[in-house]
Coordinates of C-alpha atoms in Angstrom, one line a residue:
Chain A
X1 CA 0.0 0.0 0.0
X2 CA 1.2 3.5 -0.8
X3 CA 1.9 5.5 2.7
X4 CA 2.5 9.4 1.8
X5 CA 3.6 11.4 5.3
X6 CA 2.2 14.7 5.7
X7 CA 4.1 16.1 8.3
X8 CA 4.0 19.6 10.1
X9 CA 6.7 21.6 11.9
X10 CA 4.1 22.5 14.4
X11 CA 2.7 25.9 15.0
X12 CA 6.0 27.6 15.5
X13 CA 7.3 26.1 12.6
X14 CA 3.8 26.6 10.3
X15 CA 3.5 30.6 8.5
X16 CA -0.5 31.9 8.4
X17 CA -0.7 32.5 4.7
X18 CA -3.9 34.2 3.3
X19 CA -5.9 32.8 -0.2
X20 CA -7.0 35.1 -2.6
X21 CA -10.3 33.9 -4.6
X22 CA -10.5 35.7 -7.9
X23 CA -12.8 34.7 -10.9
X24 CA -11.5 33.2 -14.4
X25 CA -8.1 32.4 -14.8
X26 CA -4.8 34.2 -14.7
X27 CA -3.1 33.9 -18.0
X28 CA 0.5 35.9 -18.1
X29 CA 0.7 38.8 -20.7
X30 CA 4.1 37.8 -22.1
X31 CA 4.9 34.7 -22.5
X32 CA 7.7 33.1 -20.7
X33 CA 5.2 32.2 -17.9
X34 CA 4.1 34.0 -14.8
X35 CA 6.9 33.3 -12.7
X36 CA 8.5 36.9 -11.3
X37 CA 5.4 39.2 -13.0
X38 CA 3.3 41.3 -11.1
X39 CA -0.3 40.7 -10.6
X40 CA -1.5 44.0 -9.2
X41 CA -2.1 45.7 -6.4
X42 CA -4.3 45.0 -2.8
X43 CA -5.3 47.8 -0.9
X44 CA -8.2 48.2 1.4
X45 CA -10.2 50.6 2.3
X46 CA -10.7 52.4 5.8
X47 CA -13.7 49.8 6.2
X48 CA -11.2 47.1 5.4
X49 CA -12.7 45.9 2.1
X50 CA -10.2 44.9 -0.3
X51 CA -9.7 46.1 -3.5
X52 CA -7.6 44.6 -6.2
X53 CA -6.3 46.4 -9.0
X54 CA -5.2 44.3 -11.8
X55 CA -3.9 45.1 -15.2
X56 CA -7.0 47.6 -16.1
X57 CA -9.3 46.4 -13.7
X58 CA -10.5 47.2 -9.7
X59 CA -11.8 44.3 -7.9
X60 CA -13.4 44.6 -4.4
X61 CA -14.0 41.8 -2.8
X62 CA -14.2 40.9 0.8
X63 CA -12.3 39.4 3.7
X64 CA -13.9 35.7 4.6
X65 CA -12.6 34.1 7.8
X66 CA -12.4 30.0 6.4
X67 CA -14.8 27.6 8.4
X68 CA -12.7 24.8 7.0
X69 CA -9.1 26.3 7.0
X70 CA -6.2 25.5 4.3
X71 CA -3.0 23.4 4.4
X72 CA -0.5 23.9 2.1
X73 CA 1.4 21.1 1.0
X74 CA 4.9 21.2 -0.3
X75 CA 5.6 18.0 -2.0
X76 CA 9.6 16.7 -0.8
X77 CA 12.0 17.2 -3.6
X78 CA 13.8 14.6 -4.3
X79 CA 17.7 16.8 -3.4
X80 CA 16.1 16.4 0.7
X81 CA 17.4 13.4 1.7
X82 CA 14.6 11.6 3.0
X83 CA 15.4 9.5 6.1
X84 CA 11.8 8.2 6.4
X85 CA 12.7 5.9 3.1
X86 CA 11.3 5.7 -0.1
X87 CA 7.8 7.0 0.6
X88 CA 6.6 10.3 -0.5
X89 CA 6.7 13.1 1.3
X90 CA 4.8 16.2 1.9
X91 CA 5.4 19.1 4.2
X92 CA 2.5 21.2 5.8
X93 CA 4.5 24.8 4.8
X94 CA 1.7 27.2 5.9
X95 CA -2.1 27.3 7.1
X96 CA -4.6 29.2 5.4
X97 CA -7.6 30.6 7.5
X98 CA -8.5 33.8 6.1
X99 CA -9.5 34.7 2.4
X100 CA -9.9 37.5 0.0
X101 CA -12.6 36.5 -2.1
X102 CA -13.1 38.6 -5.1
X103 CA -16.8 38.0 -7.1
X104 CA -17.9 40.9 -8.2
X105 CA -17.4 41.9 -11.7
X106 CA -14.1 43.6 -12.4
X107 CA -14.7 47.3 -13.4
X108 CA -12.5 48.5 -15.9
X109 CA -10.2 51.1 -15.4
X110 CA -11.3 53.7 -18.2
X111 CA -8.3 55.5 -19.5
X112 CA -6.9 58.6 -21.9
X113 CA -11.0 59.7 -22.3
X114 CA -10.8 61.4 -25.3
X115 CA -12.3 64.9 -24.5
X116 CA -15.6 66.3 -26.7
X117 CA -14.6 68.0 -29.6
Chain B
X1 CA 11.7 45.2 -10.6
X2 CA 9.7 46.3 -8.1
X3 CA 6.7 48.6 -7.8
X4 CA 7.4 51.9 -6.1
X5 CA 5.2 54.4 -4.0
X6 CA 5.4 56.4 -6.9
X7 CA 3.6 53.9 -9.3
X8 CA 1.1 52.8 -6.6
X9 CA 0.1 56.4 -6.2
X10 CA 0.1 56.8 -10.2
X11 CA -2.0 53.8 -10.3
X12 CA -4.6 54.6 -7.9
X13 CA -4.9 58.2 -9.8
X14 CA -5.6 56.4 -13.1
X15 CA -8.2 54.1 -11.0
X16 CA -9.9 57.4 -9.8
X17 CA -9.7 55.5 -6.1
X18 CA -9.2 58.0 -3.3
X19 CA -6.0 57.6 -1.0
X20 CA -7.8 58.7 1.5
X21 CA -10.2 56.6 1.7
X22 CA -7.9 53.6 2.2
X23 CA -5.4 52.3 4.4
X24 CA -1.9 53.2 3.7
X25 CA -0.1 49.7 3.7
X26 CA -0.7 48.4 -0.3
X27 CA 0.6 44.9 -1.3
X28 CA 2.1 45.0 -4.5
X29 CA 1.2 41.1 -5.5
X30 CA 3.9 39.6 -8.1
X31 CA 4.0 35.5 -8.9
X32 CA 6.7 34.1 -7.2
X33 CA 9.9 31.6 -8.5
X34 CA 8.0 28.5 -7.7
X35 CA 4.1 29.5 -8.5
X36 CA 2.7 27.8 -11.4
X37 CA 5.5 24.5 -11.1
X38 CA 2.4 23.1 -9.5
X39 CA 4.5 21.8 -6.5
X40 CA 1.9 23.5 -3.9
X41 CA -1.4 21.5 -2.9
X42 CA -4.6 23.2 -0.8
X43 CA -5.6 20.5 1.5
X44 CA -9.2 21.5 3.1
X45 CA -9.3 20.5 7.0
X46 CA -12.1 19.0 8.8
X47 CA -12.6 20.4 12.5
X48 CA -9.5 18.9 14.4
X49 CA -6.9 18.4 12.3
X50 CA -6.2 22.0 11.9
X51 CA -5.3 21.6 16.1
X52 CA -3.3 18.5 15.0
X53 CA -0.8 19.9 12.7
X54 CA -0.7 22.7 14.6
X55 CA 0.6 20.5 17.8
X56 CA 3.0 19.4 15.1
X57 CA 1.6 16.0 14.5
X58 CA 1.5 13.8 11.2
X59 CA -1.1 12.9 8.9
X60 CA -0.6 10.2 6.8
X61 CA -2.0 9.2 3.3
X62 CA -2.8 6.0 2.6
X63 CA -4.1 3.6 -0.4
X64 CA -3.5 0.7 -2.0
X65 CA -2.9 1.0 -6.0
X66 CA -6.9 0.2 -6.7
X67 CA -8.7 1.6 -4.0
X68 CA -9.5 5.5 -3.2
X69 CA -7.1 7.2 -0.9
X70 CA -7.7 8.1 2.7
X71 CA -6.2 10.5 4.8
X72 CA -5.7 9.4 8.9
X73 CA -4.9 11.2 11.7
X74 CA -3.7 10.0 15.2
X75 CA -7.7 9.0 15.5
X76 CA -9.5 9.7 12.1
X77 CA -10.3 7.7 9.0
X78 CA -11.3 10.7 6.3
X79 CA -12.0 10.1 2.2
X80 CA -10.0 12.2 -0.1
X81 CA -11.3 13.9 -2.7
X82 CA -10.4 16.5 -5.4
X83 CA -13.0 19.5 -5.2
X84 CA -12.5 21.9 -8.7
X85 CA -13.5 25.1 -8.3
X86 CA -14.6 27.8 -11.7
X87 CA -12.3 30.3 -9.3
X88 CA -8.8 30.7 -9.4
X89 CA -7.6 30.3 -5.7
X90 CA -3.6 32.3 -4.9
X91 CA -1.7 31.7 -1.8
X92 CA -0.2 34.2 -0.5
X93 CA 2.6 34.3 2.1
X94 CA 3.0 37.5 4.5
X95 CA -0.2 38.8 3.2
X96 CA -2.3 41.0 6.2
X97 CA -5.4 41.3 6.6
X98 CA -7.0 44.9 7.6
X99 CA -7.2 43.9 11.2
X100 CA -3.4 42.6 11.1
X101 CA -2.7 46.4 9.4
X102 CA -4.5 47.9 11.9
X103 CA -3.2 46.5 14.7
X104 CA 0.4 46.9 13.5
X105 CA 0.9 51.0 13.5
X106 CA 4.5 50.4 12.4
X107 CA 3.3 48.2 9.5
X108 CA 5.2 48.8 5.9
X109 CA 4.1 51.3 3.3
X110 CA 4.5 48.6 0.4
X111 CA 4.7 44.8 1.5
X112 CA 6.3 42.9 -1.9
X113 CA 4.0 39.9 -1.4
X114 CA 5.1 37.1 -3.5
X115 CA 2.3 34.6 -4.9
X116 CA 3.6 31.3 -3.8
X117 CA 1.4 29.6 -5.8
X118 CA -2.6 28.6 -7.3
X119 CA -4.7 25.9 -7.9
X120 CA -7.9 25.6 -9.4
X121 CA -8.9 22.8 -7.0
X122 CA -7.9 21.2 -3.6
X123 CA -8.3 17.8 -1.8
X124 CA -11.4 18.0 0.4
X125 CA -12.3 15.7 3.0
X126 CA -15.1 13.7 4.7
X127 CA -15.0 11.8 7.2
X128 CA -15.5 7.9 7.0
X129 CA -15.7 4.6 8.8
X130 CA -12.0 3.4 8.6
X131 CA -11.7 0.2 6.4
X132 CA -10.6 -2.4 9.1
X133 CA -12.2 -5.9 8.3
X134 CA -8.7 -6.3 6.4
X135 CA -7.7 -6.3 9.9
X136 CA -9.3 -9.6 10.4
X137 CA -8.4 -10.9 7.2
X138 CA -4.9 -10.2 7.9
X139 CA -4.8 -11.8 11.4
X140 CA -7.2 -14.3 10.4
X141 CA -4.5 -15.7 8.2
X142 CA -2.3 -18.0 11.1
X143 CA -5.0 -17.8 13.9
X144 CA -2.8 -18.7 17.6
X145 CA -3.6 -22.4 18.3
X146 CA -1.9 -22.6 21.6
X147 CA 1.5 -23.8 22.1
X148 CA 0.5 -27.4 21.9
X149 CA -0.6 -26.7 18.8
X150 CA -0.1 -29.6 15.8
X151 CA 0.1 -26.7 13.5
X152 CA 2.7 -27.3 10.9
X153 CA 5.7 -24.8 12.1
X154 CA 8.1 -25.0 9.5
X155 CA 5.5 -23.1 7.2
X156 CA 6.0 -19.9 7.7
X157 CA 2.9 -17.8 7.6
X158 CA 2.8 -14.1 7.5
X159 CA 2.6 -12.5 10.7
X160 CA 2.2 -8.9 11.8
X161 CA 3.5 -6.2 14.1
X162 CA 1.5 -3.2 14.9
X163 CA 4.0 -0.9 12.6
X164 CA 2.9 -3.7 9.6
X165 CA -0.8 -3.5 10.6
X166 CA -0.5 0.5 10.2
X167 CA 1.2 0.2 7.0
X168 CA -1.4 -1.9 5.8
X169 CA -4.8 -0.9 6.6
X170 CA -6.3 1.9 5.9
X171 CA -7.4 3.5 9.5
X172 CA -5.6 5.9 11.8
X173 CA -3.7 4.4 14.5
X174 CA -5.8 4.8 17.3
X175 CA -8.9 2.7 15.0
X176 CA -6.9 -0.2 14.8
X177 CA -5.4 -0.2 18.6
X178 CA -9.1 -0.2 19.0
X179 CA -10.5 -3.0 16.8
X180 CA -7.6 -5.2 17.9
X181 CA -9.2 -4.8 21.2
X182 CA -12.8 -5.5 20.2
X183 CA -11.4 -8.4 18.6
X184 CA -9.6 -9.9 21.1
X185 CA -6.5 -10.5 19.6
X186 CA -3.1 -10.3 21.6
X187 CA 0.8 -9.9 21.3
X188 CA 3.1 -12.9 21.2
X189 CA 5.9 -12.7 20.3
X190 CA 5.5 -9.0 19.3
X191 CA 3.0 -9.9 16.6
X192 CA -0.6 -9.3 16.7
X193 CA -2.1 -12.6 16.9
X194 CA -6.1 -13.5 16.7
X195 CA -7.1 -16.7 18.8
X196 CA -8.5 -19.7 17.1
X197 CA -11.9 -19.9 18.5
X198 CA -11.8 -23.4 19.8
X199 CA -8.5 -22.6 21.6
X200 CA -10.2 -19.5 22.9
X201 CA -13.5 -22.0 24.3
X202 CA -10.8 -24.5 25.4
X203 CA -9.2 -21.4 27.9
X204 CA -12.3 -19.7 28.8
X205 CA -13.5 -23.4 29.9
X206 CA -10.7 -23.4 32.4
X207 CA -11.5 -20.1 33.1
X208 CA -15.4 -21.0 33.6
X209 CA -15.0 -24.2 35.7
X210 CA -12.1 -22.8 38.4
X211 CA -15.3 -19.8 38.7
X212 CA -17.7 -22.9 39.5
X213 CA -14.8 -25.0 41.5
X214 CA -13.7 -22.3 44.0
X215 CA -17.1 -20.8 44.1
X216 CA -15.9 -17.0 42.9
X217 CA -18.3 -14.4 42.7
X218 CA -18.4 -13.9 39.0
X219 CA -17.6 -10.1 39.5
X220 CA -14.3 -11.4 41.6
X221 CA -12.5 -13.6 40.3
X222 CA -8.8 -12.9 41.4
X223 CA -5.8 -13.0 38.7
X224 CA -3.6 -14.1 40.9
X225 CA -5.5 -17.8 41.9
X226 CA -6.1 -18.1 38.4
X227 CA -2.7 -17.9 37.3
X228 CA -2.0 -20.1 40.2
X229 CA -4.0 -22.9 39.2
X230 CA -4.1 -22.6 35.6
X231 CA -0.3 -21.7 35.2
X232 CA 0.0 -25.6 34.4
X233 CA -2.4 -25.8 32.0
X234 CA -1.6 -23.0 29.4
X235 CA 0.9 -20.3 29.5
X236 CA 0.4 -17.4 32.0
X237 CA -0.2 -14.9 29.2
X238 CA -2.6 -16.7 27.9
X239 CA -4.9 -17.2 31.0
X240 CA -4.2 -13.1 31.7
X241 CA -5.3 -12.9 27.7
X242 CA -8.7 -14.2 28.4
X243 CA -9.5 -13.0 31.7
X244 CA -8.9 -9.2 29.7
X245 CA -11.0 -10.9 27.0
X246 CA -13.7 -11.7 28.9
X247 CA -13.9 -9.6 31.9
X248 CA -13.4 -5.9 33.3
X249 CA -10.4 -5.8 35.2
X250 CA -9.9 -3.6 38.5
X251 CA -7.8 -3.6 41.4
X252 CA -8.8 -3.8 45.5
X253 CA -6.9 -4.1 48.2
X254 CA -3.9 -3.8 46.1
X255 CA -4.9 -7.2 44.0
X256 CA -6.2 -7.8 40.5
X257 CA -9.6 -8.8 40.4
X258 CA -11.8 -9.3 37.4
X259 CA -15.7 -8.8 37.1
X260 CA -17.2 -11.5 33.9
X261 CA -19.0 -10.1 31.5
X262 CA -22.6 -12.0 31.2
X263 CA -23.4 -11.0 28.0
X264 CA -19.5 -11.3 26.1
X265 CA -19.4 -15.1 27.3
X266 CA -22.7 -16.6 27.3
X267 CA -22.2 -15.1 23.5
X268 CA -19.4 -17.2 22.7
X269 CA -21.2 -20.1 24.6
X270 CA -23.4 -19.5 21.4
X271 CA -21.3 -19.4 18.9
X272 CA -19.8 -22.0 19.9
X273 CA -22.8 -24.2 20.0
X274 CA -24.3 -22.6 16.9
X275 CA -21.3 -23.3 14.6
X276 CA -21.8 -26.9 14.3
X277 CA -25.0 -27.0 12.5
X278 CA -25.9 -24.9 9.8
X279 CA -29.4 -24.1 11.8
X280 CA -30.7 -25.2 14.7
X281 CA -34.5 -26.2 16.4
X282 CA -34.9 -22.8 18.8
X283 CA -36.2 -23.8 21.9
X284 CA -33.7 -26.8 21.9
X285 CA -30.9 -24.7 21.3
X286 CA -32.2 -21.9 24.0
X287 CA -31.9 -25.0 26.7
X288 CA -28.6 -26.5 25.7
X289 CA -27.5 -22.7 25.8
X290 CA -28.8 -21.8 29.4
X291 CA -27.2 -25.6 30.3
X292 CA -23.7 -24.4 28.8
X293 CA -23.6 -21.1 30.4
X294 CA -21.7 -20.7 34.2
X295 CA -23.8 -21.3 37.0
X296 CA -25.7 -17.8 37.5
X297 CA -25.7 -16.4 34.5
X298 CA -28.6 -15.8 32.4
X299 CA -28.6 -16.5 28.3
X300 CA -30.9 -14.4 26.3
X301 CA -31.5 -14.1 23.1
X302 CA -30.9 -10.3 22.9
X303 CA -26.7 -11.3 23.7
X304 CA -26.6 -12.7 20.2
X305 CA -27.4 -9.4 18.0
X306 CA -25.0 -9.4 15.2
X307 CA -24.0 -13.0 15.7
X308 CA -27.0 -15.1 15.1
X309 CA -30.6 -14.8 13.1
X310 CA -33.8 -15.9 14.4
X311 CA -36.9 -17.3 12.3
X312 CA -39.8 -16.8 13.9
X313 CA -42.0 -17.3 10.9
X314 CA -40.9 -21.1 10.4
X315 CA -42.7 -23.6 12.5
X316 CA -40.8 -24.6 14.4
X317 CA -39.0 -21.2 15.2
X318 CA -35.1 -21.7 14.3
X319 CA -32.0 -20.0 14.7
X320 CA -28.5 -19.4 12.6
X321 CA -25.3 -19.0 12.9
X322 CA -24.9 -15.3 10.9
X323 CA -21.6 -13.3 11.7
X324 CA -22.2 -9.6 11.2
X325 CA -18.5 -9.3 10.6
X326 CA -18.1 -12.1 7.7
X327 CA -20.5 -9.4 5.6
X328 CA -19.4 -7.3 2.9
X329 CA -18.2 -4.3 4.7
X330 CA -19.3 -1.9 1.5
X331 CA -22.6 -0.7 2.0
X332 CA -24.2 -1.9 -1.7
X333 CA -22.7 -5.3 -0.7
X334 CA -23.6 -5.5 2.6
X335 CA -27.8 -5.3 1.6
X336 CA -27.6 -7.2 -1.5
X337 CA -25.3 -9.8 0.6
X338 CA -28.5 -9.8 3.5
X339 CA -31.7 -9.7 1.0
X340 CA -30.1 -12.7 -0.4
X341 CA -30.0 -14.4 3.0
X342 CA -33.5 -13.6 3.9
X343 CA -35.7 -11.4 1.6
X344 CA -38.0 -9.2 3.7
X345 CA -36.2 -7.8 7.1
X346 CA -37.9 -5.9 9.9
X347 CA -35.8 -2.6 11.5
X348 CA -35.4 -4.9 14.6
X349 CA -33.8 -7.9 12.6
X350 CA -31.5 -6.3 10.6
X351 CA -29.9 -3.1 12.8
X352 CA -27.5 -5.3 14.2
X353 CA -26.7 -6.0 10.6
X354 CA -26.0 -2.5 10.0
X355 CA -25.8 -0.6 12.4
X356 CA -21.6 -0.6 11.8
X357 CA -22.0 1.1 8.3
X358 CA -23.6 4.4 9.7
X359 CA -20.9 6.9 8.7
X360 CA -20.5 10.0 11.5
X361 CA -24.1 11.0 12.2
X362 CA -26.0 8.7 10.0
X363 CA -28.6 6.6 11.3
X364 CA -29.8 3.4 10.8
X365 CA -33.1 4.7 9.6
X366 CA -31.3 6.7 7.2
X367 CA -29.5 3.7 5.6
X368 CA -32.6 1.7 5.3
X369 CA -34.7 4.8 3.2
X370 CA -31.3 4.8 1.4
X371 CA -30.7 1.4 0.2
X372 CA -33.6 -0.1 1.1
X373 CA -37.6 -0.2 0.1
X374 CA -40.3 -0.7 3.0
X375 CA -43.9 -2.0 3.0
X376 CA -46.1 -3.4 5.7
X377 CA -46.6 -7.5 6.0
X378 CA -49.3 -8.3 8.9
X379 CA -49.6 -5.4 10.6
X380 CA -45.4 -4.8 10.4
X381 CA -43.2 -2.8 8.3
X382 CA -40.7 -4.9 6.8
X383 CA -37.9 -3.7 4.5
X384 CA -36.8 -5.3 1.0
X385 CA -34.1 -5.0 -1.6
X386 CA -35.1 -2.0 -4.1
X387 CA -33.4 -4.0 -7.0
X388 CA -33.9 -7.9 -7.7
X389 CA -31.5 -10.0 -6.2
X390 CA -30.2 -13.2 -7.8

């Protein structure tokens, strides 16, 4: 029988990460894959909703405390030596119990409005 | 490169949003080195296991090549399944919330949050009974015989520690500590061994008779006479073995005493009796059961839920040897295995039958309207198979 260990560093050892919800996919503008590009910016307001602004579009969403929280697993690469033996491993890196979720339709950010003649 | 105030500012302008009307902290979200290499995983917790990892305890996956994976925890048996989503979900590290902003006066004009990854789905769980007849199965494989035993021991047969047993079943730890309790098996020889059932008569006979010998109160019958007497006999672990086995253990006056249990042994009294006919004339076998049984207990029919079926429509009224746990222990199975036996079952008749397949929460009732169809006969709801059985 296939055994995989999920095993946790404990709470001193496990980071509080937060999940951000949005709707659709994200697909990176250049290619070369998303890996070091910027997705946008998260601010919130004085009421502490968020709002996302991403490429030419403001999301506002809101913050959702997670009945069912979020681990994040880190499959074991294989350069770790692995003392356990030659099951697979996976590491609890972080718990998630907030979210951002985002549903409302993205507004478009309207620029250069070309003035009335 | 990364985004200055400048740019954040120059962006909000073009968004027409009002500084002032938000916090100052922003979070300037970019995709990480490692997002999108599909390394990271969102595993959904169930109440509890949050508290477990956080105590820095294990969870382990388990499955054999064929079967659906489950997930265990020190005490847990979940199913896993992957739940897809229309949404895209990002995890963030080092992202705050307002309140975290808020409550952090010296908190950073820009954080660089780096997008460690995102998923379109994530393994959700649900609790389920954990899957532990292999257990039996497994132990059932070289039964313990005794050590007179005429057993063939050149023949090695596969035998199993309790690291083996969690290896190969899939339950959490504490479920199978458990179940190799309510089975009655033991350690010799640091493997888990199950009794062979006329060994196990043969010591609780010894057990039964030095009761009726020395006159004991059945709820004190001292460990240390027993081992006494007995210790010629069979080996000294064994007669502790059934003692545990059969009786609640306690201490007085600074010795081990153990209180029978009425119901546990005038049960295997039954079995035993019951499993050398394939069905058997009631009344007769109700008087040769109360004649087995030790002096002052009572046998009632109501011991032998799970272990043995009673016809009261055939004339005369019989009774059958019917092991709850030699059914199919998958739910479809399991009714189609006991409509074949007998085709119309009333609640009473066939909870005992069941009653072991309500997951979390679930009640019997609920199984029958689920896999069952009901209709009255004389007066009595009965319940039948919904689809024909061969």
């Amino acid at each position: 029988m296939v055994q995989i260990v999920v095993s946790s560093r404990g709470a001193g050892g496990l980071a509080e990460w937060v999940l951000v919800e949005l709707q659709g996919e994200v697909e990176p503008r250049h290619s070369g894959g998303l890996a070091g590009s910027l997705l946008g910016d998260l601010h919130y307001t004085c009421e502490g909703v968020p709002v996302l602004i991403v490429g030419h579009h403001i999301l506002y969403g809101k913050v959702v405390q997670l009945e069912k929280p979020f681990a994040v697993l880190v499959k074991k690469r294989a350069d770790e030596p692995d003392p356990t033996g030659p099951h697979t491993h996976y590491t609890v890196t972080a718990l998630i119990k907030t979210k951002l979720l985002f549903k409302t339709r993205p507004k478009p950010i309207i620029t250069n409005v070309p003035k009335k003649v | 490169a990364m985004r200055s105030r400048a740019e954040v500012d120059a962006t909000l302008q073009t968004a027409k949003l009002n500084p002032a009307e938000l916090l100052p902290a922003v979070h300037c979200l970019s995709f990480g080195p490692q997002a999108g290499t599909g390394e990271c995983y969102l595993l959904q917790l169930e109440p509890g296991l949050c508290a477990e990892l956080e105590a820095g305890r294990s969870l382990v996956i388990r499955g054999e090549k064929d079967e659906q994976a489950v997930l265990c925890s020190r005490d847990k048996t979940y199913d896993m399944k992957i739940a897809d989503t229309s949404n895209m979900l990002l995890f963030i590290p080092g992202c705050k919330t307002p309140e975290q902003l808020n409550a952090d006066q010296a908190s950073c004009d820009i954080i660089h949050s780096q997008i460690a990854g995102f998923s379109n789905n994530y393994w959700e769980l649900r609790r389920c009974r954990p899957k532990l007849k292999k257990l039996r199965k497994l132990l059932m494989e070289d039964p313990y015989e005794g050590p007179d035993s005429q057993k063939d021991k050149t023949l090695t047969f596969s035998k199993y520690t309790t690291e083996d047993l969690f290896t190969l079943i899939q339950a959490s730890e504490e479920e199978i500590l458990h179940q190799l309790q309510v089975i009655n098996a033991c350690k010799i020889e640091g493997h888990w061994r199950i009794l062979e059932f006329d060994y196990e008569m043969k010591l609780l006979n010894h057990v039964t008779q030095l009761i009726d010998s020395e006159s004991w109160s059945l709820s004190k019958v001292p460990l240390r006479t027993c081992l006494e007497e007995l210790g010629s006999l069979e080996p000294t672990e064994m007669i502790e073995h059934i003692l545990l086995s059969y009786g609640k253990r306690y201490i007085d006056d600074g010795e081990v005493y153990f209180e029978m249990h009425e119901d546990k042994i005038c049960r295997a009294i039954a079995q035993m009796l019951l499993q050398n006919a394939v069905k058997f004339n009631l009344s007769e076998f109700q008087e040769v059961w109360q004649q087995s049984v030790p002096e002052g207990m009572t046998a009632r029919l109501d011991q032998l839920k799970g272990l043995a079926l009673v016809d009261k429509t055939s004339r005369p009224e019989t009774i059958l040897l019917l092991k709850v746990e030699d059914l199919p222990e998958d739910n479809q199975e399991r009714f189609n295995s006991l409509f074949s036996i007998r085709e119309k079952w009333t609640e009473v008749d066939i909870t005992p039958y069941i009653q072991d397949l309500c997951a979390e929460k679930q009640t019997v009732g609920a199984l029958l309207t689920k896999y069952a169809r009901s209709s009255m006969q004389n007066g009595v709801k009965v319940y039948n198979s919904r689809r024909p059985i061969s």
